[in-house]
Short mmCIF file of C-alpha atoms and ligand atoms in Angstrom, two decimals:
data_model
loop_
_atom_site.label_atom_id
_atom_site.label_comp_id
_atom_site.label_asym_id
_atom_site.label_seq_id
_atom_site.Cartn_x
_atom_site.Cartn_y
_atom_site.Cartn_z
CA SER A 1 -4.92 32.25 24.31
CA GLU A 2 -2.39 30.19 22.40
CA PRO A 3 1.11 31.57 22.02
CA PHE A 4 1.59 33.28 18.68
CA SER A 5 4.53 31.04 17.93
CA GLU A 6 2.01 28.18 17.66
CA LYS A 7 0.83 29.81 14.44
CA LEU A 8 4.15 28.87 12.94
CA ARG A 9 3.40 25.18 13.19
CA VAL A 10 1.97 25.45 9.72
CA PRO A 11 0.34 22.81 7.57
CA GLU A 12 1.84 22.23 4.16
CA ALA A 13 -0.12 23.22 1.06
CA LEU A 14 0.95 22.04 -2.38
CA THR A 15 0.50 23.12 -5.95
CA PHE A 16 0.95 21.66 -9.42
CA ASP A 17 4.75 21.63 -9.58
CA ASP A 18 5.05 20.06 -6.12
CA VAL A 19 3.55 16.77 -7.27
CA LEU A 20 3.54 14.23 -10.10
CA LEU A 21 1.20 11.35 -10.86
CA ARG A 22 2.70 8.00 -9.96
CA PRO A 23 2.75 5.82 -13.11
CA LYS A 24 0.70 2.64 -12.72
CA GLU A 25 0.17 -0.56 -14.61
CA SER A 26 -2.14 0.22 -17.50
CA ARG A 27 -4.21 -1.38 -20.21
CA VAL A 28 -5.62 1.94 -21.37
CA GLU A 29 -4.53 3.51 -24.64
CA PRO A 30 -4.74 7.32 -24.39
CA ASP A 31 -7.24 7.50 -27.27
CA GLU A 32 -9.59 5.21 -25.38
CA ALA A 33 -9.58 7.33 -22.23
CA ASP A 34 -13.07 8.77 -21.83
CA THR A 35 -13.01 12.32 -20.46
CA THR A 36 -16.77 12.63 -19.91
CA THR A 37 -17.51 14.46 -16.69
CA ARG A 38 -20.10 16.44 -14.80
CA VAL A 39 -19.42 20.11 -14.39
CA SER A 40 -22.52 20.89 -12.36
CA LYS A 41 -25.38 18.77 -11.08
CA SER A 42 -27.28 18.66 -14.35
CA VAL A 43 -24.63 19.44 -16.98
CA GLU A 44 -22.45 16.68 -18.40
CA LEU A 45 -19.58 17.38 -20.80
CA THR A 46 -17.48 15.11 -22.99
CA VAL A 47 -14.49 17.40 -22.42
CA PRO A 48 -13.83 18.46 -18.79
CA VAL A 49 -12.79 22.00 -19.63
CA LEU A 50 -14.26 25.50 -19.16
CA SER A 51 -13.03 28.80 -20.54
CA ALA A 52 -12.73 31.53 -17.91
CA ALA A 53 -15.28 34.31 -17.39
CA MET A 54 -12.84 37.06 -18.36
CA ASP A 55 -13.23 39.92 -20.82
CA THR A 56 -10.14 38.82 -22.74
CA VAL A 57 -11.25 35.16 -22.87
CA THR A 58 -14.96 34.38 -23.17
CA GLU A 59 -17.62 36.08 -25.26
CA SER A 60 -20.03 34.28 -27.57
CA ASP A 61 -17.42 33.27 -30.19
CA MET A 62 -15.39 31.47 -27.54
CA ALA A 63 -18.48 29.96 -25.91
CA ILE A 64 -19.65 28.61 -29.28
CA ALA A 65 -16.23 27.12 -30.07
CA MET A 66 -15.88 25.60 -26.58
CA ALA A 67 -19.31 23.96 -26.65
CA ARG A 68 -18.83 22.62 -30.18
CA GLN A 69 -15.65 20.89 -28.97
CA GLY A 70 -17.43 19.39 -25.95
CA GLY A 71 -16.46 21.86 -23.20
CA ILE A 72 -18.27 24.99 -22.05
CA GLY A 73 -17.51 28.71 -22.10
CA VAL A 74 -18.46 31.03 -19.25
CA LEU A 75 -19.37 34.51 -20.51
CA HIS A 76 -17.72 37.33 -18.58
CA ARG A 77 -19.82 40.07 -16.96
CA ASN A 78 -18.08 43.28 -18.00
CA MET A 79 -21.19 43.96 -20.08
CA ASN A 80 -24.71 44.85 -19.04
CA ALA A 81 -27.39 42.22 -18.53
CA ASP A 82 -29.06 42.90 -21.90
CA GLN A 83 -25.79 42.53 -23.79
CA MET A 84 -25.20 39.30 -21.90
CA ALA A 85 -28.64 38.02 -22.91
CA THR A 86 -27.79 38.75 -26.56
CA GLU A 87 -24.50 36.86 -26.18
CA ILE A 88 -26.25 33.87 -24.61
CA GLU A 89 -28.84 33.87 -27.39
CA ARG A 90 -26.03 33.89 -29.99
CA VAL A 91 -24.57 30.75 -28.45
CA LYS A 92 -27.95 29.07 -28.18
CA ARG A 93 -28.76 29.84 -31.82
CA ALA A 94 -25.37 28.99 -33.28
CA ASP A 95 -26.08 25.39 -34.19
CA GLU A 96 -29.83 25.55 -34.13
CA LEU A 97 -31.51 23.12 -36.46
CA ILE A 98 -34.11 25.69 -37.50
CA ILE A 99 -32.65 29.01 -38.68
CA ARG A 100 -34.98 31.82 -37.53
CA ASP A 101 -33.47 34.82 -39.30
CA VAL A 102 -34.26 33.57 -42.78
CA VAL A 103 -33.23 35.56 -45.85
CA THR A 104 -36.40 35.69 -47.96
CA ALA A 105 -37.32 36.95 -51.43
CA SER A 106 -40.46 38.90 -52.27
CA PRO A 107 -42.63 37.96 -55.30
CA ASN A 108 -42.29 41.57 -56.49
CA GLN A 109 -38.54 41.29 -56.96
CA THR A 110 -36.85 40.55 -60.26
CA VAL A 111 -34.49 37.63 -60.76
CA ARG A 112 -31.52 40.02 -60.81
CA GLU A 113 -32.55 41.69 -57.56
CA VAL A 114 -32.86 38.35 -55.83
CA ASP A 115 -29.50 37.23 -57.24
CA GLU A 116 -27.85 40.37 -55.86
CA MET A 117 -29.55 39.94 -52.52
CA MET A 118 -28.43 36.32 -52.17
CA GLU A 119 -24.87 37.32 -53.03
CA ARG A 120 -24.95 40.12 -50.45
CA GLU A 121 -26.43 37.92 -47.70
CA GLY A 122 -24.13 35.01 -48.47
CA VAL A 123 -26.92 32.47 -49.04
CA SER A 124 -27.43 30.12 -51.97
CA GLY A 125 -31.22 30.00 -51.89
CA ALA A 126 -34.25 31.75 -50.39
CA PRO A 127 -37.94 31.04 -49.82
CA VAL A 128 -40.23 33.43 -51.71
CA VAL A 129 -42.68 34.83 -49.20
CA ASP A 130 -45.85 36.89 -49.67
CA ASP A 131 -45.21 40.37 -48.28
CA ASP A 132 -48.57 40.63 -46.53
CA SER A 133 -49.56 37.16 -45.39
CA GLY A 134 -46.05 35.72 -44.79
CA GLU A 135 -47.12 32.63 -46.74
CA VAL A 136 -44.51 30.60 -48.59
CA LEU A 137 -45.16 30.94 -52.33
CA GLY A 138 -42.07 29.19 -53.62
CA ILE A 139 -38.37 28.71 -53.22
CA ILE A 140 -35.53 30.01 -55.37
CA SER A 141 -31.92 28.82 -55.61
CA GLY A 142 -28.80 29.75 -57.52
CA THR A 143 -29.50 26.89 -59.92
CA ASP A 144 -32.98 28.24 -60.72
CA ILE A 145 -31.54 31.69 -61.32
CA ARG A 146 -28.55 30.85 -63.52
CA PRO A 147 -30.40 30.43 -66.91
CA TYR A 148 -32.29 33.69 -66.29
CA LEU A 149 -29.08 35.67 -65.85
CA GLU A 150 -28.23 35.02 -69.52
CA VAL A 151 -31.70 35.97 -70.80
CA GLY A 152 -34.51 37.41 -68.74
CA GLU A 153 -32.86 38.73 -65.58
CA ASP A 154 -35.63 41.33 -65.39
CA ASP A 155 -38.28 38.62 -65.19
CA ALA A 156 -40.22 38.30 -61.94
CA VAL A 157 -38.74 35.90 -59.44
CA THR A 158 -42.07 34.04 -59.48
CA ASP A 159 -41.25 32.88 -63.04
CA ALA A 160 -37.95 31.34 -61.99
CA MET A 161 -38.84 29.87 -58.58
CA THR A 162 -39.97 26.35 -57.80
CA ASP A 163 -43.54 26.70 -56.67
CA GLU A 164 -44.13 23.18 -55.40
CA VAL A 165 -42.31 23.70 -52.13
CA VAL A 166 -41.50 20.88 -49.75
CA THR A 167 -42.09 22.26 -46.26
CA ALA A 168 -42.08 20.82 -42.75
CA PRO A 169 -43.69 21.70 -39.42
CA GLU A 170 -41.78 23.20 -36.50
CA ASP A 171 -41.40 19.94 -34.60
CA VAL A 172 -39.44 18.28 -37.43
CA THR A 173 -36.45 16.21 -36.24
CA PRO A 174 -33.04 16.34 -37.94
CA ARG A 175 -33.63 12.82 -39.23
CA GLU A 176 -37.02 13.65 -40.77
CA ALA A 177 -35.61 16.81 -42.37
CA LEU A 178 -32.74 14.83 -43.90
CA GLU A 179 -35.12 12.19 -45.27
CA LEU A 180 -37.20 14.91 -46.92
CA MET A 181 -34.06 16.33 -48.49
CA TYR A 182 -32.88 12.96 -49.80
CA ASP A 183 -36.32 12.00 -51.12
CA HIS A 184 -36.80 15.28 -52.98
CA LYS A 185 -33.13 15.96 -53.83
CA ILE A 186 -33.26 19.37 -52.17
CA GLU A 187 -30.96 21.18 -49.74
CA ARG A 188 -33.32 23.38 -47.78
CA VAL A 189 -36.75 22.93 -46.25
CA PRO A 190 -38.84 25.94 -45.17
CA ILE A 191 -40.53 25.42 -41.81
CA VAL A 192 -44.13 26.63 -41.79
CA ASP A 193 -47.00 27.01 -39.32
CA GLY A 194 -50.51 25.64 -39.81
CA GLU A 195 -51.30 28.44 -42.30
CA ASN A 196 -48.25 27.85 -44.47
CA ARG A 197 -46.54 30.95 -43.07
CA LEU A 198 -42.77 30.87 -42.90
CA VAL A 199 -41.31 30.45 -39.40
CA GLY A 200 -37.82 29.18 -40.23
CA LEU A 201 -35.58 27.14 -42.49
CA VAL A 202 -33.62 23.90 -42.17
CA THR A 203 -30.60 23.44 -44.41
CA MET A 204 -28.54 20.39 -45.34
CA GLN A 205 -25.40 22.37 -44.46
CA GLY A 206 -26.77 23.07 -40.98
CA ILE A 207 -27.54 19.41 -40.35
CA LEU A 208 -24.13 18.27 -41.57
CA GLN A 209 -22.40 20.88 -39.42
CA ARG A 210 -24.16 19.54 -36.36
CA ARG A 211 -22.91 16.07 -37.27
CA GLU A 212 -19.34 17.33 -37.54
CA TYR A 213 -19.46 18.32 -33.86
CA ASP A 214 -20.55 14.98 -32.50
CA GLN A 215 -18.89 15.66 -29.11
CA ALA A 216 -20.59 19.02 -28.67
CA ALA A 217 -22.10 20.07 -25.36
CA ARG A 218 -25.83 20.46 -26.10
CA ASP A 219 -28.93 21.07 -24.02
CA HIS A 220 -32.15 19.08 -24.31
CA ASP A 221 -33.23 21.12 -27.36
CA GLY A 222 -29.96 20.46 -29.14
CA SER A 223 -28.62 24.00 -28.63
CA LEU A 224 -25.05 24.53 -27.46
CA ARG A 225 -24.46 24.80 -23.72
CA CYS A 226 -23.47 28.16 -22.30
CA GLY A 227 -22.34 29.42 -18.89
CA ALA A 228 -22.58 32.99 -17.59
CA ALA A 229 -20.86 34.82 -14.75
CA VAL A 230 -23.03 36.79 -12.35
CA GLY A 231 -21.86 39.06 -9.56
CA PRO A 232 -22.52 37.85 -6.04
CA PHE A 233 -25.32 40.38 -5.57
CA GLU A 234 -26.64 40.60 -9.14
CA MET A 235 -30.07 39.03 -8.90
CA ASP A 236 -31.24 41.00 -11.97
CA ARG A 237 -28.45 39.75 -14.18
CA ALA A 238 -29.00 36.22 -12.89
CA GLN A 239 -32.66 36.34 -13.88
CA VAL A 240 -31.95 37.85 -17.30
CA ALA A 241 -29.22 35.30 -18.07
CA ASP A 242 -31.42 32.46 -16.88
CA GLU A 243 -34.29 33.68 -19.01
CA ALA A 244 -31.99 33.96 -22.05
CA GLY A 245 -31.13 30.28 -21.67
CA ALA A 246 -27.83 30.07 -19.79
CA ASP A 247 -27.34 26.50 -18.56
CA ILE A 248 -25.13 27.38 -15.61
CA LEU A 249 -24.71 30.62 -13.67
CA PHE A 250 -21.33 31.08 -12.01
CA ILE A 251 -21.33 33.24 -8.90
CA ASP A 252 -18.26 35.29 -9.74
CA CYS A 253 -16.50 36.25 -6.54
CA ALA A 254 -12.84 36.18 -5.55
CA HIS A 255 -13.74 35.04 -2.02
CA ALA A 256 -17.14 33.37 -1.83
CA HIS A 257 -16.67 32.17 1.75
CA ASN A 258 -18.45 35.26 2.99
CA ALA A 259 -21.82 35.26 4.72
CA ASN A 260 -23.38 37.93 2.49
CA VAL A 261 -22.17 36.27 -0.71
CA ILE A 262 -23.48 32.89 0.37
CA GLU A 263 -26.85 34.28 1.39
CA SER A 264 -27.21 36.07 -1.92
CA ALA A 265 -26.08 33.01 -3.91
CA ARG A 266 -28.69 30.97 -2.09
CA GLU A 267 -31.37 33.50 -3.07
CA ILE A 268 -30.24 33.44 -6.70
CA LYS A 269 -30.34 29.64 -6.70
CA ALA A 270 -33.94 29.75 -5.49
CA GLU A 271 -34.99 32.05 -8.33
CA VAL A 272 -33.47 30.44 -11.43
CA ASP A 273 -33.82 27.26 -13.48
CA ALA A 274 -30.14 27.19 -14.42
CA ASP A 275 -27.60 25.36 -12.29
CA VAL A 276 -25.71 27.64 -9.91
CA VAL A 277 -21.99 27.10 -9.35
CA VAL A 278 -20.57 28.93 -6.34
CA GLY A 279 -17.02 30.25 -6.22
CA ASN A 280 -14.32 30.86 -5.69
CA ILE A 281 -13.42 28.93 -2.59
CA GLY A 282 -10.29 27.14 -1.42
CA THR A 283 -10.88 25.40 1.88
CA ARG A 284 -12.84 22.58 3.46
CA GLU A 285 -14.90 24.99 5.63
CA ALA A 286 -15.86 27.07 2.62
CA ALA A 287 -17.08 23.93 0.85
CA GLU A 288 -19.10 22.96 3.91
CA ALA A 289 -20.80 26.36 3.87
CA VAL A 290 -22.18 25.96 0.32
CA VAL A 291 -22.61 22.27 -0.55
CA ASP A 292 -26.17 22.15 0.71
CA PHE A 293 -27.43 24.35 -2.16
CA ALA A 294 -24.67 24.72 -4.79
CA ASP A 295 -24.90 22.72 -8.03
CA GLY A 296 -21.13 22.92 -8.28
CA VAL A 297 -18.21 24.66 -6.59
CA LYS A 298 -15.27 26.46 -8.17
CA VAL A 299 -11.87 26.40 -6.50
CA GLY A 300 -9.05 28.93 -6.80
CA ILE A 301 -7.81 31.62 -4.47
CA GLY A 302 -4.98 33.34 -6.29
CA PRO A 303 -3.45 30.67 -8.57
CA GLY A 304 -4.25 32.49 -11.83
CA SER A 305 -1.51 33.61 -14.19
CA ILE A 306 -2.61 37.26 -14.03
CA CYS A 307 -3.55 37.20 -10.35
CA THR A 308 -1.85 39.27 -7.72
CA THR A 309 -4.31 38.39 -4.95
CA ARG A 310 -1.71 36.45 -2.99
CA VAL A 311 0.92 39.18 -3.07
CA VAL A 312 -1.52 42.04 -2.60
CA THR A 313 -3.53 40.47 0.24
CA GLY A 314 -1.08 37.93 1.62
CA SER A 315 -3.86 35.35 1.37
CA GLY A 316 -4.40 32.31 -0.80
CA MET A 317 -4.19 28.56 -1.02
CA PRO A 318 -1.86 26.57 -3.29
CA GLN A 319 -4.16 25.00 -5.84
CA ILE A 320 -3.64 21.23 -5.48
CA THR A 321 -4.29 21.39 -1.74
CA ALA A 322 -7.24 23.75 -2.25
CA VAL A 323 -8.85 21.38 -4.76
CA ALA A 324 -8.30 18.32 -2.57
CA GLN A 325 -9.73 20.00 0.54
CA VAL A 326 -12.84 21.19 -1.27
CA ALA A 327 -13.27 17.85 -3.06
CA ASP A 328 -13.16 15.98 0.27
CA VAL A 329 -16.37 17.73 1.26
CA ALA A 330 -18.02 18.21 -2.14
CA SER A 331 -17.67 14.55 -3.14
CA GLN A 332 -19.55 13.54 0.03
CA HIS A 333 -22.47 15.66 -1.20
CA ASP A 334 -22.23 14.68 -4.86
CA VAL A 335 -21.36 18.27 -5.83
CA PRO A 336 -18.98 18.64 -8.82
CA VAL A 337 -15.73 20.57 -8.32
CA ILE A 338 -14.10 22.89 -10.87
CA ALA A 339 -10.40 23.76 -10.49
CA ASP A 340 -10.00 27.36 -11.68
CA GLY A 341 -6.67 29.01 -12.48
CA GLY A 342 -2.96 28.31 -12.58
CA ILE A 343 -3.08 25.64 -15.30
CA ARG A 344 -0.20 26.10 -17.73
CA TYR A 345 0.11 22.62 -19.21
CA SER A 346 -2.15 19.62 -19.84
CA GLY A 347 -0.26 17.89 -17.03
CA ASP A 348 -1.49 20.53 -14.56
CA ALA A 349 -5.07 19.99 -15.73
CA ILE A 350 -4.98 16.24 -15.15
CA LYS A 351 -3.23 16.71 -11.79
CA ALA A 352 -6.13 18.95 -10.72
CA ILE A 353 -8.53 16.13 -11.59
CA ALA A 354 -6.38 13.63 -9.67
CA ALA A 355 -6.67 15.95 -6.67
CA GLY A 356 -10.46 15.66 -6.84
CA ALA A 357 -11.70 18.13 -9.46
CA ASP A 358 -14.28 17.08 -12.03
CA ALA A 359 -13.31 19.75 -14.55
CA VAL A 360 -10.82 22.56 -15.02
CA MET A 361 -11.19 26.24 -15.95
CA LEU A 362 -8.49 28.07 -17.89
CA GLY A 363 -7.87 31.68 -18.83
CA SER A 364 -4.36 32.27 -20.11
CA TYR A 365 -4.29 28.98 -22.01
CA PHE A 366 -7.12 30.18 -24.26
CA ALA A 367 -6.58 33.96 -24.28
CA GLY A 368 -4.24 33.78 -27.27
CA THR A 369 -6.70 31.98 -29.57
CA ASP A 370 -8.67 33.45 -32.46
CA GLU A 371 -11.96 32.97 -30.60
CA ALA A 372 -10.92 35.12 -27.61
CA PRO A 373 -12.02 38.78 -27.78
CA GLY A 374 -9.47 41.34 -28.90
CA ARG A 375 -7.16 41.66 -31.83
CA VAL A 376 -3.73 40.27 -32.59
CA ILE A 377 -0.87 42.69 -31.90
CA THR A 378 2.68 42.35 -33.16
CA MET A 379 5.66 43.21 -30.96
CA ASN A 380 9.26 42.57 -32.04
CA GLY A 381 8.00 40.43 -34.88
CA LYS A 382 5.97 38.11 -32.60
CA LYS A 383 2.19 37.98 -32.41
CA TYR A 384 0.28 38.45 -29.16
CA LYS A 385 -3.21 39.03 -27.81
CA GLN A 386 -4.15 41.02 -24.75
CA TYR A 387 -4.87 39.10 -21.53
CA ARG A 388 -5.80 40.80 -18.27
CA GLY A 389 -7.03 39.89 -14.83
CA MET A 390 -10.63 40.80 -14.04
CA GLY A 391 -9.18 42.45 -10.94
CA SER A 392 -6.79 44.58 -12.96
CA VAL A 393 -7.30 48.34 -13.11
CA GLY A 394 -8.38 48.21 -16.76
CA ALA A 395 -10.96 45.45 -16.25
CA MET A 396 -12.34 46.90 -13.01
CA ASN A 397 -12.82 50.26 -14.67
CA GLU A 398 -15.24 48.49 -16.98
CA GLY A 399 -17.26 46.99 -14.10
CA GLY A 400 -17.10 44.02 -11.79
CA GLY A 401 -15.30 45.52 -8.77
CA ASP A 402 -17.80 43.59 -6.65
CA ARG A 403 -15.91 40.42 -7.58
CA TYR A 404 -13.46 41.67 -4.96
CA LEU A 405 -16.31 42.77 -2.68
CA LYS A 406 -15.46 46.41 -3.29
CA ASP A 407 -17.98 49.17 -4.03
CA ASP A 408 -17.30 50.75 -7.42
CA GLU A 409 -17.24 54.27 -6.00
CA GLU A 410 -16.67 56.84 -8.63
CA GLY A 411 -13.36 58.65 -8.53
CA GLU A 412 -11.91 56.29 -5.96
CA GLU A 413 -8.73 54.50 -6.84
CA PHE A 414 -9.02 50.70 -7.10
CA VAL A 415 -6.74 48.38 -5.21
CA PRO A 416 -6.18 45.90 -8.04
CA GLU A 417 -5.66 42.16 -7.57
CA GLY A 418 -4.58 41.44 -11.11
CA VAL A 419 -2.40 42.65 -13.94
CA GLU A 420 -2.83 43.50 -17.63
CA ALA A 421 -0.63 41.52 -19.96
CA ALA A 422 -0.08 40.07 -23.41
CA THR A 423 -0.04 36.39 -24.25
CA PRO A 424 1.38 34.68 -27.37
CA TYR A 425 -1.09 34.38 -30.25
CA LYS A 426 -2.03 30.72 -30.69
CA GLY A 427 -4.42 30.24 -33.63
CA SER A 428 -7.63 28.25 -33.34
CA LEU A 429 -9.22 27.17 -30.09
CA ALA A 430 -9.88 23.71 -31.54
CA SER A 431 -6.18 22.90 -31.85
CA GLU A 432 -5.32 24.31 -28.39
CA LEU A 433 -8.08 22.28 -26.82
CA HIS A 434 -7.03 19.21 -28.77
CA GLN A 435 -3.54 19.45 -27.26
CA LEU A 436 -4.92 20.02 -23.78
CA VAL A 437 -7.38 17.13 -23.84
CA GLY A 438 -4.93 14.82 -25.65
CA GLY A 439 -2.37 15.42 -22.88
CA MET A 440 -5.00 14.76 -20.21
CA GLN A 441 -5.97 11.49 -21.90
CA SER A 442 -2.31 10.44 -22.00
CA GLY A 443 -2.15 11.23 -18.28
CA MET A 444 -5.11 8.89 -17.74
CA GLY A 445 -3.20 6.26 -19.72
CA TYR A 446 -0.15 6.52 -17.43
CA VAL A 447 -2.39 5.86 -14.45
CA GLY A 448 -4.37 3.11 -16.19
CA ALA A 449 -7.80 4.70 -15.91
CA GLU A 450 -10.43 4.62 -18.62
CA THR A 451 -12.86 7.16 -17.16
CA ILE A 452 -12.63 10.30 -15.06
CA PRO A 453 -14.30 8.74 -11.98
CA GLU A 454 -11.93 5.75 -12.21
CA PHE A 455 -8.96 8.07 -12.68
CA LYS A 456 -9.89 10.09 -9.59
CA GLN A 457 -9.88 6.89 -7.54
CA ARG A 458 -6.74 5.34 -9.03
CA ALA A 459 -4.44 8.35 -9.26
CA GLU A 460 -1.72 8.75 -6.61
CA PHE A 461 0.74 11.59 -6.19
CA VAL A 462 4.43 11.62 -5.43
CA ARG A 463 6.13 14.69 -3.99
CA VAL A 464 8.67 16.39 -6.26
CA SER A 465 11.84 18.12 -5.05
CA ALA A 466 13.29 21.23 -6.65
CA ALA A 467 15.76 18.98 -8.47
CA GLY A 468 12.92 16.72 -9.62
CA GLN A 469 11.06 19.73 -10.94
CA GLN A 470 14.04 20.80 -12.97
CA GLU A 471 14.36 17.28 -14.34
CA SER A 472 10.70 17.39 -15.44
CA HIS A 473 11.24 20.21 -17.92
CA PRO A 474 13.49 19.97 -20.96
CA HIS A 475 17.02 20.61 -19.70
CA ASP A 476 20.56 20.89 -20.96
CA VAL A 477 19.35 21.53 -24.48
CA MET A 478 18.44 24.55 -26.52
CA ILE A 479 14.92 24.16 -27.88
CA THR A 480 14.97 24.74 -31.62
CA ASP A 481 11.39 24.04 -32.73
CA GLU A 482 8.48 25.04 -30.56
CA ALA A 483 6.21 22.15 -29.57
CA PRO A 484 2.45 22.80 -29.87
CA ASN A 485 1.95 21.92 -26.17
CA TYR A 486 5.09 23.24 -24.49
CA SER A 487 6.47 26.69 -24.17
CA PRO A 488 9.45 27.26 -21.88
CA ASP A 489 8.17 30.66 -20.77
CA SER A 490 4.72 29.45 -19.78
P1 XMP B 1 -5.27 31.32 -15.54
O1 XMP B 1 -4.08 30.88 -14.73
O2 XMP B 1 -5.88 30.18 -16.28
O3 XMP B 1 -6.34 31.82 -14.45
O4 XMP B 1 -4.92 32.47 -16.42
C1 XMP B 1 -7.63 32.25 -14.78
C2 XMP B 1 -8.42 32.52 -13.52
O5 XMP B 1 -7.85 33.56 -12.75
C3 XMP B 1 -8.85 34.20 -11.95
N1 XMP B 1 -8.73 35.64 -12.14
C4 XMP B 1 -8.14 36.47 -11.28
N2 XMP B 1 -7.64 36.26 -10.05
N3 XMP B 1 -7.03 38.54 -9.93
C5 XMP B 1 -7.09 37.32 -9.37
O6 XMP B 1 -6.63 37.15 -8.23
C6 XMP B 1 -7.52 38.83 -11.16
O7 XMP B 1 -7.44 39.96 -11.64
C7 XMP B 1 -8.13 37.74 -11.87
N4 XMP B 1 -8.76 37.65 -13.06
C8 XMP B 1 -9.10 36.37 -13.21
C9 XMP B 1 -10.18 33.67 -12.41
O8 XMP B 1 -10.62 32.73 -11.45
C10 XMP B 1 -9.83 33.01 -13.74
O9 XMP B 1 -10.74 31.99 -14.09
#
């Protein structure tokens, strides 16, 4: 066998701070840089960003906000399969053209009762529906009600309602619904079946909201895209999430280059309609083991801000090298690559793409936003939100030990691979994501690339010394006003 000392002839592996993008001649203005990408074989996004499957980052609120802005959220799995299905359905329904849970009035109610009900439910109008047959008898709005509140609030709602109702069938398109509204000067159209029974409602507000999010990630039915994490051996959860409409299932494992994990992932892939992204991996050989069936691969062994995998296990792969090695193989098989973890700045995100990733996944960057689960806490006059590793004691106690290929044996002490922490409160996801994507577009501008595929080809790295690294950050000054995209303690 080889002498042990041969092991010390070690290859170099690099991460974000070791490299910079070499500036190149450019005709691309940052605003023109198109960040459209593919995150898995059948899912395209206008924004190449995913929010991490962590219980302090992504539940349905985050997933809705991410998809509206053009990215995608991956729901964590510290909840049972039924709860996950409910979360997926919330995302899928969020921007649905046809509202299914319609607030309705009954013909037996008085004008005052309906007024109170509309106030309570926060709606400005309601179809009046026959209690027995479900047929639409009329429609009532705040405008119809107002004169009755002065005189006759005890009158039946049927006296105040409009009884010539403009309705539409279930296959109405947004355009057709809008035309109906313009032609009849109305703001809501009940959707009915062949027997005039109410099945839903389309509102002007709903249509305009969809227009506001013109970059949104939507499926073929126009619903927002949604990802979901599944454990490496959770066939049941995979089927439930798939059934509920998840677009992508993410095999959620800290070390997916494992024969049992790969076999199980392959079985899951065979059973579901959703795309299946396999991860995490960090080497060329791991990529080779999964590219024949994976719809995407996720890269990251220990780069995360809350990760202790590398110090606890002594194992890991600096992220830029990991991404490049995996991308060498994945690109040959047309499999998209996601760089997961360790991204602190927009510059890191675009470096990951230069190294061969198609999209990036972030946890800590988003954990401080309003849309992340958990409440804002104040310490020493500053606001924070909780952020913890899914391999931390707290998170593992709530499930998911199998991410680290450990049995969750009761009473046994976990060997954690993550920590529990707090992260500065940051306000809305939209503004955080705007800074992130804006910085990435500027990065594309410095390299002179108009699209992500072009950028991946054109980008070149230079190696940075410790002195160069210091030069990169603000230095020799005292920062007085915090920038929205730079924090010295990131
Ligand atoms: P960032 O740096 O964006 O990283 O906060 C988020 C990613 O970190 C991974 N993750 C963990 N890795 N122990 C680990 O070694 C953990 O407890 C842990 N929790 C999350 C995960 O890939 C996530 O997307």
